[in-house]
PDB file of C-alpha atoms and ligand atoms in Angstrom:
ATOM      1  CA  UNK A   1      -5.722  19.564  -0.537  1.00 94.00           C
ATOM      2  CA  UNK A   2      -6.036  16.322   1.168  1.00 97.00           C
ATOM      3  CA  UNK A   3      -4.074  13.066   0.251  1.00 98.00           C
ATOM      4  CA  UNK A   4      -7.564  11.226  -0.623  1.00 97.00           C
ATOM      5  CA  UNK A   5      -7.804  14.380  -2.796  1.00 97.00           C
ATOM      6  CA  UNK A   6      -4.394  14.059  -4.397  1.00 98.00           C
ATOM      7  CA  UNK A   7      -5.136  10.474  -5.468  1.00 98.00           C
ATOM      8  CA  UNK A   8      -7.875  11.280  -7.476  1.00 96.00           C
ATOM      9  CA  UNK A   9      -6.208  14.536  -9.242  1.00 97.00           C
ATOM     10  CA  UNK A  10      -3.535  11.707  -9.916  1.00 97.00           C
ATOM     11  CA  UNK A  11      -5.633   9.309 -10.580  1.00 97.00           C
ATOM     12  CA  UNK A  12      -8.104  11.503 -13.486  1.00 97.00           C
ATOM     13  CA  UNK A  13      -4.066  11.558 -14.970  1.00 95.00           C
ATOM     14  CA  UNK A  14      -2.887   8.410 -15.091  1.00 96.00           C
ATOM     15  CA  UNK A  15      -1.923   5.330 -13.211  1.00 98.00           C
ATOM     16  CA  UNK A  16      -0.668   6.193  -9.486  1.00 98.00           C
ATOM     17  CA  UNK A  17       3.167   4.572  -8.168  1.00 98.00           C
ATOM     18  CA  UNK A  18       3.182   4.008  -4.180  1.00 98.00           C
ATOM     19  CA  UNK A  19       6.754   3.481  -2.536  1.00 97.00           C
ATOM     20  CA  UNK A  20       6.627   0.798   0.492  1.00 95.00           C
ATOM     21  CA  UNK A  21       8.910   2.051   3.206  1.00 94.00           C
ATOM     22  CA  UNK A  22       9.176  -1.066   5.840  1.00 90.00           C
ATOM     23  CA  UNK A  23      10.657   1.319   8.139  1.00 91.00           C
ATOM     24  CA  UNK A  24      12.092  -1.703  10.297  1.00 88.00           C
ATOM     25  CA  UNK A  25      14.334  -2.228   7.294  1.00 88.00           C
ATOM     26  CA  UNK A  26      16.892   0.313   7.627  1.00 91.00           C
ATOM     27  CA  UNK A  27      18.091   3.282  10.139  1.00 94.00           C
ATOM     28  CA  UNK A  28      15.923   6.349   9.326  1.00 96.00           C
ATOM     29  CA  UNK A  29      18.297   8.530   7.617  1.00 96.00           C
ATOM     30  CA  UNK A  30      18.355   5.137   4.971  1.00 95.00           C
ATOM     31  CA  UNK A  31      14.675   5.587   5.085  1.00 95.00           C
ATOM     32  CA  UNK A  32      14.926   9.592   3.957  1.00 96.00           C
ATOM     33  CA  UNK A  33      17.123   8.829   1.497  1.00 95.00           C
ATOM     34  CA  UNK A  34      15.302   6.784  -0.357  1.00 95.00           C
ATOM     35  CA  UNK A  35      12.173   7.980  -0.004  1.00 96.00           C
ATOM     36  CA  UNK A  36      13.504  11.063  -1.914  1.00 96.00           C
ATOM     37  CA  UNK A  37      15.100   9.081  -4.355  1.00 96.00           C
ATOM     38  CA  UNK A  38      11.446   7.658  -5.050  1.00 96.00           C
ATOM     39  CA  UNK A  39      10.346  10.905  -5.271  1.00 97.00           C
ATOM     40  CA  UNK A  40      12.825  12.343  -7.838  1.00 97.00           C
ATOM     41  CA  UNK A  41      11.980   9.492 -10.233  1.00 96.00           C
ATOM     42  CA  UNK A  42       8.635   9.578  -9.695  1.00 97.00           C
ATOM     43  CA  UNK A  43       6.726   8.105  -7.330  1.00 98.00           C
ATOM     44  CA  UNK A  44       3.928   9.298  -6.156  1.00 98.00           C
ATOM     45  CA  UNK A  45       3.448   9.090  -2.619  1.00 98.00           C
ATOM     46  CA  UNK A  46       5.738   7.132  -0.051  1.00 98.00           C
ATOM     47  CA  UNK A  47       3.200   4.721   2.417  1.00 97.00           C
ATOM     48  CA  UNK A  48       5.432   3.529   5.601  1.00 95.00           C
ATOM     49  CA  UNK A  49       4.343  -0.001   6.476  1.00 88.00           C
ATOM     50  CA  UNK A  50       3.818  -0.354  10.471  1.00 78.00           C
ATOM     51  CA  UNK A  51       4.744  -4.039  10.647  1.00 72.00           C
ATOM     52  CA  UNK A  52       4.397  -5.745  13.760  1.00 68.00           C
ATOM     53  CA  UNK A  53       7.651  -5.270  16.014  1.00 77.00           C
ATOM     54  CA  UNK A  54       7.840  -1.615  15.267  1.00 82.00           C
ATOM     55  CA  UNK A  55       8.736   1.086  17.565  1.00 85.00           C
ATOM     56  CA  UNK A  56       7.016   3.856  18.591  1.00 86.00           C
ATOM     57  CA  UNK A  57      10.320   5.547  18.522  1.00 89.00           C
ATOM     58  CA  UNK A  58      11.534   4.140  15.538  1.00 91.00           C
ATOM     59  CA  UNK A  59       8.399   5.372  13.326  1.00 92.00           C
ATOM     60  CA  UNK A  60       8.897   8.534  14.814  1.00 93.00           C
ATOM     61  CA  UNK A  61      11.860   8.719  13.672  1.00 95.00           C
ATOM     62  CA  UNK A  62      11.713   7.422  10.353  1.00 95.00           C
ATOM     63  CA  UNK A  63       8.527   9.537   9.666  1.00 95.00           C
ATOM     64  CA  UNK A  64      10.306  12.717  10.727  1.00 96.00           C
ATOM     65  CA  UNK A  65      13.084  12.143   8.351  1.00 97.00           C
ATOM     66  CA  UNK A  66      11.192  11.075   5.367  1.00 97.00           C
ATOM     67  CA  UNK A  67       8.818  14.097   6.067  1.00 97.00           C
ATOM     68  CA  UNK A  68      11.932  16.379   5.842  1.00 96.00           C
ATOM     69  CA  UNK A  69      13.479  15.053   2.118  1.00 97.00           C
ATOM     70  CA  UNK A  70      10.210  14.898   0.528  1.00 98.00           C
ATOM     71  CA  UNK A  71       7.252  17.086  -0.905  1.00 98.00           C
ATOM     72  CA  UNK A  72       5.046  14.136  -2.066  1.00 98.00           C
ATOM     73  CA  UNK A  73       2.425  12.586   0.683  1.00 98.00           C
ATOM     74  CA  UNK A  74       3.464  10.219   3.552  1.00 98.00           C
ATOM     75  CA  UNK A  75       1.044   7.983   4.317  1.00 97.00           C
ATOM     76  CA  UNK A  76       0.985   5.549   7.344  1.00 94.00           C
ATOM     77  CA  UNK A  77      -0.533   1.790   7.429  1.00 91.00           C
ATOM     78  CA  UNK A  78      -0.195   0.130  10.157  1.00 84.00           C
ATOM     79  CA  UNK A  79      -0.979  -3.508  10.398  1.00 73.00           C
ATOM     80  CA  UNK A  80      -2.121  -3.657  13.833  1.00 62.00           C
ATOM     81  CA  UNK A  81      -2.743  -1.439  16.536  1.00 54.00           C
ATOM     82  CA  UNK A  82       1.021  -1.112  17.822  1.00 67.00           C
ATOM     83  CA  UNK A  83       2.874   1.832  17.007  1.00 78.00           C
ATOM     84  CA  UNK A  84       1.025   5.344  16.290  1.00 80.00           C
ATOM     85  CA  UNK A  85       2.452   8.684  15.109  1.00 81.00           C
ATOM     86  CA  UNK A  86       1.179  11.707  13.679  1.00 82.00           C
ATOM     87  CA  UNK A  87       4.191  12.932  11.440  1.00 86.00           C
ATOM     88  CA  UNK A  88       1.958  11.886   8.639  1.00 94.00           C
ATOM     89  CA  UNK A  89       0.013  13.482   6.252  1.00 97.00           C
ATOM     90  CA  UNK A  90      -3.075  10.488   6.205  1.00 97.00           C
ATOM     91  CA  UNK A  91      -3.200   7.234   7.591  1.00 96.00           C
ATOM     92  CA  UNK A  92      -4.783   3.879   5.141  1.00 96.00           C
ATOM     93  CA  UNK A  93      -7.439   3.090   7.757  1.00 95.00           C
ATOM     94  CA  UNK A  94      -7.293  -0.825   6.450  1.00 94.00           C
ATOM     95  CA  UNK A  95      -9.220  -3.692   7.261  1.00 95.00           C
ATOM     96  CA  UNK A  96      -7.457  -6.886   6.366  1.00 94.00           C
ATOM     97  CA  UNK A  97     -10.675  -8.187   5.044  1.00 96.00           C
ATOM     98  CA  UNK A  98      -9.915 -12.357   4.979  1.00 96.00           C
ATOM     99  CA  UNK A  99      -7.935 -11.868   8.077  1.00 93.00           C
ATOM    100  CA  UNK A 100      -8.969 -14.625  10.724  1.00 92.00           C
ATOM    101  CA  UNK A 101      -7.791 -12.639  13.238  1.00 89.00           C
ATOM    102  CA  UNK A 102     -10.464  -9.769  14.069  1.00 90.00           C
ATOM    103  CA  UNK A 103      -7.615  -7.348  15.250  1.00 87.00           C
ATOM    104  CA  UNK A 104      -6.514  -6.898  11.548  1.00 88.00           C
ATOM    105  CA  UNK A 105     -10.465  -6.490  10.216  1.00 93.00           C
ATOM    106  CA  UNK A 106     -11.466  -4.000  12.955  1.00 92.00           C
ATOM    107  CA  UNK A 107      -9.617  -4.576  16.600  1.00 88.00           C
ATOM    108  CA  UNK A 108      -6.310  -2.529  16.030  1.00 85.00           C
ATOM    109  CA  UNK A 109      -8.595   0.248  14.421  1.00 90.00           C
ATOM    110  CA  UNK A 110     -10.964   0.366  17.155  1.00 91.00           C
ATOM    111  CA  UNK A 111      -8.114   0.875  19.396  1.00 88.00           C
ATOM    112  CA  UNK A 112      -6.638   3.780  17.480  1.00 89.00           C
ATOM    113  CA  UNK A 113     -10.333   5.064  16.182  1.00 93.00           C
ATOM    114  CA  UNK A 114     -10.604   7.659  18.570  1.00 94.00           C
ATOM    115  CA  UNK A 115      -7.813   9.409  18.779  1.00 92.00           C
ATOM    116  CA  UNK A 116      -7.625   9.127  15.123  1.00 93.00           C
ATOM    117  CA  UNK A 117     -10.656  11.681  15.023  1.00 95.00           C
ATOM    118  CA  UNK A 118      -9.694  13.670  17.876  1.00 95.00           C
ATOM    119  CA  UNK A 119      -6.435  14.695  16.121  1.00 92.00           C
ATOM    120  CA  UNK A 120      -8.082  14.823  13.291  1.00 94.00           C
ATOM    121  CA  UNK A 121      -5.759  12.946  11.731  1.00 94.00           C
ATOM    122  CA  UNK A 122      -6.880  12.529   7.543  1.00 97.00           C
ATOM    123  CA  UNK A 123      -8.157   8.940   7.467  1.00 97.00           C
ATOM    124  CA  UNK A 124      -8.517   7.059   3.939  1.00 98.00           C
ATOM    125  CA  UNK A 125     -10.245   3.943   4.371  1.00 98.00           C
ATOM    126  CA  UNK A 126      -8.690   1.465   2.360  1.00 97.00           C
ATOM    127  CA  UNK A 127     -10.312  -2.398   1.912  1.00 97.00           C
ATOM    128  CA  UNK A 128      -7.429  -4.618   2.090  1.00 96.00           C
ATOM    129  CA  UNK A 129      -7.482  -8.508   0.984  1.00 96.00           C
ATOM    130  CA  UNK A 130      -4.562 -10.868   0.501  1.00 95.00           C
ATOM    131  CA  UNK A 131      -3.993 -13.143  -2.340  1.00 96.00           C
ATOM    132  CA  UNK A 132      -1.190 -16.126  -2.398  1.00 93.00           C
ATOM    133  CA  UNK A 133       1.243 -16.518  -1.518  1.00 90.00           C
ATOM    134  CA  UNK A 134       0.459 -13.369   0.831  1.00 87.00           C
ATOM    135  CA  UNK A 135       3.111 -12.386   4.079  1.00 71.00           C
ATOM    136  CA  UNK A 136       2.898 -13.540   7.283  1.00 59.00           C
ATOM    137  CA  UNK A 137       0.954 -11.584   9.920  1.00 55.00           C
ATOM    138  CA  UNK A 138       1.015 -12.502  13.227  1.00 54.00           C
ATOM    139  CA  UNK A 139       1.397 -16.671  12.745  1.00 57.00           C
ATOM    140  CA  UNK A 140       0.142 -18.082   8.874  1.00 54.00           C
ATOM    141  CA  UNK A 141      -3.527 -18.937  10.097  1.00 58.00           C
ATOM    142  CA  UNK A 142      -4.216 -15.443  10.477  1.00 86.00           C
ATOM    143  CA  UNK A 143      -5.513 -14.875   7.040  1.00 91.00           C
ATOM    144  CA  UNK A 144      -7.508 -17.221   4.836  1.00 93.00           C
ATOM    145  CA  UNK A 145      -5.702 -16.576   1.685  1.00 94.00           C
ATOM    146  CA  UNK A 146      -7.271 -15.916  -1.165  1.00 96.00           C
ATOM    147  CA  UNK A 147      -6.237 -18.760  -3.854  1.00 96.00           C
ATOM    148  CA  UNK A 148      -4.474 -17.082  -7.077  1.00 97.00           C
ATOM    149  CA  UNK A 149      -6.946 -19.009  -9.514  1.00 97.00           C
ATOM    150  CA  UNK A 150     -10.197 -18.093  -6.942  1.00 98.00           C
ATOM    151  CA  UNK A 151     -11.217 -14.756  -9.480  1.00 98.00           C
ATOM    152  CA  UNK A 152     -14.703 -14.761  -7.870  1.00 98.00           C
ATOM    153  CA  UNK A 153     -13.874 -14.801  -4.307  1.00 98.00           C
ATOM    154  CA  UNK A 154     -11.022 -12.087  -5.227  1.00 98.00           C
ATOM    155  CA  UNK A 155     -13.764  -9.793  -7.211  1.00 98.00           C
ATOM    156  CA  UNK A 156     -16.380 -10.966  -3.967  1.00 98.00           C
ATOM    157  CA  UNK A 157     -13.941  -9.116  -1.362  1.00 98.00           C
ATOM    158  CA  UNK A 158     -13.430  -6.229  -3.563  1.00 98.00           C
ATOM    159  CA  UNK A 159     -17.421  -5.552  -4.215  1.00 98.00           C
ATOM    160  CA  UNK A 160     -17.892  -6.220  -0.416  1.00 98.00           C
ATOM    161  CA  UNK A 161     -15.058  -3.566   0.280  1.00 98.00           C
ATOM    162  CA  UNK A 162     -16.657  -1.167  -1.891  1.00 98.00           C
ATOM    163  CA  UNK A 163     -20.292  -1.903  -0.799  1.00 98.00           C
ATOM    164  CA  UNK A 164     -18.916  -0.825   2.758  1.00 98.00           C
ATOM    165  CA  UNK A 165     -18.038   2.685   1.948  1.00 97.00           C
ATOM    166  CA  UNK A 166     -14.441   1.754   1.320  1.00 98.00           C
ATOM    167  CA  UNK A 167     -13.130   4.315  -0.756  1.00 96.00           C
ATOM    168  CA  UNK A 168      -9.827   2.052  -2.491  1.00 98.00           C
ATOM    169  CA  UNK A 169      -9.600  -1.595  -2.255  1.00 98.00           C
ATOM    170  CA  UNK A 170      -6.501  -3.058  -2.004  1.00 98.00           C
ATOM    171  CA  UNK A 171      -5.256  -6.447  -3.821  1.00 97.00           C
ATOM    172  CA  UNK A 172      -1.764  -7.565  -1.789  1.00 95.00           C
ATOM    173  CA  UNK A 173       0.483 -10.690  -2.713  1.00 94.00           C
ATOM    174  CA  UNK A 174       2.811 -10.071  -0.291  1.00 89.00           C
ATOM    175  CA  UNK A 175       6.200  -8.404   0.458  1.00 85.00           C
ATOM    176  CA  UNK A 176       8.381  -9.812  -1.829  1.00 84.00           C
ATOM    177  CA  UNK A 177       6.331 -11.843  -3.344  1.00 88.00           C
ATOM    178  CA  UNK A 178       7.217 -14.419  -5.709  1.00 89.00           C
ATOM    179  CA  UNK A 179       4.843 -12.948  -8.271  1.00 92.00           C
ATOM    180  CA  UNK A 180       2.070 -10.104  -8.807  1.00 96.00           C
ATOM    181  CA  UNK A 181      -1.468 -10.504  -8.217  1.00 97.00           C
ATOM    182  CA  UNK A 182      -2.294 -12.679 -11.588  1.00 98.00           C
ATOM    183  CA  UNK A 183      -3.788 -10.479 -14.278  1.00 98.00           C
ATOM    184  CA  UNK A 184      -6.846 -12.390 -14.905  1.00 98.00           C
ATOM    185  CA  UNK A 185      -7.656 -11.528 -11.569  1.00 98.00           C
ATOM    186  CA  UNK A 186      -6.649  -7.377 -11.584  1.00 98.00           C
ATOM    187  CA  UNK A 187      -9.017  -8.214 -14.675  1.00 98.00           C
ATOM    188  CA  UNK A 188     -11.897 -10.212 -13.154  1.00 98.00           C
ATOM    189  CA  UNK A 189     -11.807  -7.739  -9.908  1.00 98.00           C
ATOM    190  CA  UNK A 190     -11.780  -4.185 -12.592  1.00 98.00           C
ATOM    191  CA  UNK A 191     -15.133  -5.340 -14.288  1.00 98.00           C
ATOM    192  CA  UNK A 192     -17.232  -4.910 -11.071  1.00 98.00           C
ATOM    193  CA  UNK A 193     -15.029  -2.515  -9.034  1.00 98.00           C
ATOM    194  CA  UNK A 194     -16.107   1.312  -9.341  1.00 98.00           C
ATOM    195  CA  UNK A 195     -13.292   2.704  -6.907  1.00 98.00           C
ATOM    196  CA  UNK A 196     -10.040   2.145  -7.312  1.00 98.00           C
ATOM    197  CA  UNK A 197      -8.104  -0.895  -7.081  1.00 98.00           C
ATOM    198  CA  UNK A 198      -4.260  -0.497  -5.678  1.00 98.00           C
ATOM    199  CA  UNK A 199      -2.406  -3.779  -6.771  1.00 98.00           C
ATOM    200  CA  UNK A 200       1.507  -4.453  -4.904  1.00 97.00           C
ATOM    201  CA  UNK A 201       3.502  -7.512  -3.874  1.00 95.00           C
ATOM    202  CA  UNK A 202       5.717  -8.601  -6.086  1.00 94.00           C
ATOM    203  CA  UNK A 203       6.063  -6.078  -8.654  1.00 96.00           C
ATOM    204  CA  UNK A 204       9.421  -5.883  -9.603  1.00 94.00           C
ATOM    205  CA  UNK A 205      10.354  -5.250 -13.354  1.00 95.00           C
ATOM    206  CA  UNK A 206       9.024  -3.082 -15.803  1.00 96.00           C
ATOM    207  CA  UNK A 207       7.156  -6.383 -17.298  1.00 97.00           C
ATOM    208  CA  UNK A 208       5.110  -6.723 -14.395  1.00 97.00           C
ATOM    209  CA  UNK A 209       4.232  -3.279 -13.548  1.00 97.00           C
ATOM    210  CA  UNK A 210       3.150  -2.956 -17.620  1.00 97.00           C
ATOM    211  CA  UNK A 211       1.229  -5.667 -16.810  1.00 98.00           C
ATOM    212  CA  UNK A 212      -0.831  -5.364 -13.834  1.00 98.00           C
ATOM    213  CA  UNK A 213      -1.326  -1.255 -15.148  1.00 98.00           C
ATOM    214  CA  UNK A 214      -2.879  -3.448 -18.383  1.00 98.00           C
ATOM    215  CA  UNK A 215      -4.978  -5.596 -16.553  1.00 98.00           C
ATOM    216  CA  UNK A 216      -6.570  -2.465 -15.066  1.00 98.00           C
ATOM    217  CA  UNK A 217      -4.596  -1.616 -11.613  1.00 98.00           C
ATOM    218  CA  UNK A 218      -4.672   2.473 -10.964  1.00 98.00           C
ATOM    219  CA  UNK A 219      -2.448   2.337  -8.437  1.00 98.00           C
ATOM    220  CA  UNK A 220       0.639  -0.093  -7.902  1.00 98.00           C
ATOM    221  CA  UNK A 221       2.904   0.238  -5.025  1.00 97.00           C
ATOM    222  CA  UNK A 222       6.336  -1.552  -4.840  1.00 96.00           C
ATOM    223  CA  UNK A 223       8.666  -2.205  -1.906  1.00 93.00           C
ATOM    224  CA  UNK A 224      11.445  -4.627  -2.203  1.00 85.00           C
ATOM    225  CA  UNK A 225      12.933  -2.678  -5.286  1.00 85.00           C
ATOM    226  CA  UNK A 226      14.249  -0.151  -3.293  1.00 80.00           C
ATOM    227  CA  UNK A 227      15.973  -2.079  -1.284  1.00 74.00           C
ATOM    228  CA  UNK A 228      17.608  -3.621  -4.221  1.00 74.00           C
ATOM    229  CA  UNK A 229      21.368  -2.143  -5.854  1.00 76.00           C
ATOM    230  CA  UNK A 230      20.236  -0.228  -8.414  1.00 87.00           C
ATOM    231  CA  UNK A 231      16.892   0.377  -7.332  1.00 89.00           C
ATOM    232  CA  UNK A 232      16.968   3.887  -8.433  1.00 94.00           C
ATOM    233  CA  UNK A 233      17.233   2.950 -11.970  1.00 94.00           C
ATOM    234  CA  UNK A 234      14.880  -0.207 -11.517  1.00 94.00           C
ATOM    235  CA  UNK A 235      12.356   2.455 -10.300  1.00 96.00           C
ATOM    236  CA  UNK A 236      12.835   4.578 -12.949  1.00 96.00           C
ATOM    237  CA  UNK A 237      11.873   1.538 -15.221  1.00 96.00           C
ATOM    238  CA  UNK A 238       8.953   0.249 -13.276  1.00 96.00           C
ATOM    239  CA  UNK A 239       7.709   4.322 -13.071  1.00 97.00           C
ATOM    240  CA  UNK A 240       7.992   4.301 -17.076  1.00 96.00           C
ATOM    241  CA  UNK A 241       5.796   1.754 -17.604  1.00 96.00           C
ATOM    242  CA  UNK A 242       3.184   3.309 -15.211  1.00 97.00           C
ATOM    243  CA  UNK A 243       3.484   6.286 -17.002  1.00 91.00           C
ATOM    244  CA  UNK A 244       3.983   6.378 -20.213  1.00 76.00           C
TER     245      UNK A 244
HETATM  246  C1  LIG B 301       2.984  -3.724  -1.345  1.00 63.39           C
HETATM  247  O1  LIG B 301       3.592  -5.443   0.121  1.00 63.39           O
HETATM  248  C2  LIG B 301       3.818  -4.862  -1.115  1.00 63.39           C
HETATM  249  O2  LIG B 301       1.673  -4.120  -1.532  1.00 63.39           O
HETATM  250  C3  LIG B 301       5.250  -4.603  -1.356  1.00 63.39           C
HETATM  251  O3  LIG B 301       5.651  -5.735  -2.021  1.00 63.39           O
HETATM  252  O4  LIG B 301       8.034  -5.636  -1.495  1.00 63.39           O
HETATM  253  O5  LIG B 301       7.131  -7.270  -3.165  1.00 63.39           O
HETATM  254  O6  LIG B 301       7.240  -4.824  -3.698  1.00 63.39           O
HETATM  255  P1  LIG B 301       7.097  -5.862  -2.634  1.00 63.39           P
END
């Protein structure tokens, strides 16, 4: 079965958890380890973020020893055209949608596009769009933020994603966000959306994954939790409000 295949046996089921690995963020036996904790409470599928400054090495690495702790997907995003592995099970072909800089809407991808396809390599191509307060890409005027009150724009880029073929559309706040995408927006977006809309940045109680799953997210993905003491119980909490 394929991962895009996966998602929507999860999806017919319920709301879907992602895990953010940054893998730049710890050594990759760290990386393993809690990517299997993720999976014993829950989650759904791990997604390693390839942030800019990552390694070929170091991906390699990481991927390889997530790949051996866990039975769930690994999916790769990478948020340029830098580092490229194929330890993965799929890859989020995303284009950063309000990026200014056309190497995050198509240039990275173009770069990777055909070898993609040659190893064919499962591809899921993912419309991605950043809200406020958003993370930094390569300087701040790389992406025209989306402003958390603009509903219309928001719900604009995700019918545009969708109109393009783009089989999930992606609504990001930003590692670490200080808060979630608002929920008048996950609202606003979910009236005119037919695929599915993954939600993440800044997710990171149970009150805020109840409420973007509410407001109509089917997917949520967190990241900084796991990096937090505790995480696997604040998982646990976050995955019980997905799920119940
Ligand atoms: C996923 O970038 C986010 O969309 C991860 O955000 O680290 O705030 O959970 P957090």
């Amino acid at each position: 079965m394929s991962v895009a295949q996966y998602l929507n046996e999860k999806l017919k089921r319920g709301t879907v958890h992602i895990t953010l690995v940054d893998p730049m963020k710890q050594s990759p036996e760290a990386a393993g380890r809690l990517a299997l904790t993720a999976q014993e409470v829950g989650s759904d599928l791990i997604l390693i973020a390839g942030l800019n400054g990552l390694s070929q090495g170091h991906l390699l690495k990481t991927t390889r020893a997530i790949k051996e702790k866990i039975s769930i997907p690994l999916v790769y995003t990478p948020a340029g055209g830098e580092a490229l592995c194929f330890s993965f099970d799929a890859l989020f072909f995303s284009s950063l949608l309000n990026a200014k800089n056309p190497n995050y809407v198509c240039g990275g991808q173009a770069h990777a596009a055909i070898i993609l396809k040659r190893m064919e390599v499962e591809t899921i191509p993912v419309g991605y769009v950043m809200v406020e307060p958003g993370i930094k890409m390569g300087s701040p005027a790389d992406v025209d933020l989306i402003s958390r009150d603009n509903y219309w724009l928001a719900t604009s880029y995700a019918v545009a994603a969708e109109l393009f073929g783009m089989g999930f559309v992606y609504f990001e706040s930003g590692i670490n966000a200080a808060q979630p995408i608002p929920a008048g927006m996950i609202r606003a977006i979910k009236k005119e959306l037919s695929v599915p809309l993954i939600v993440g940045g800044g997710i990171r109680t149970a009150v805020d994954a109840r409420r973007v799953r509410q407001a109509g997210a089917d997917m949520v993905v967190t990241g900084t939790i796991i990096k937090n003491a505790g995480y696997r119980e604040r998982l646990r909490s976050i995955l019980s409000a997905l799920k119940d």
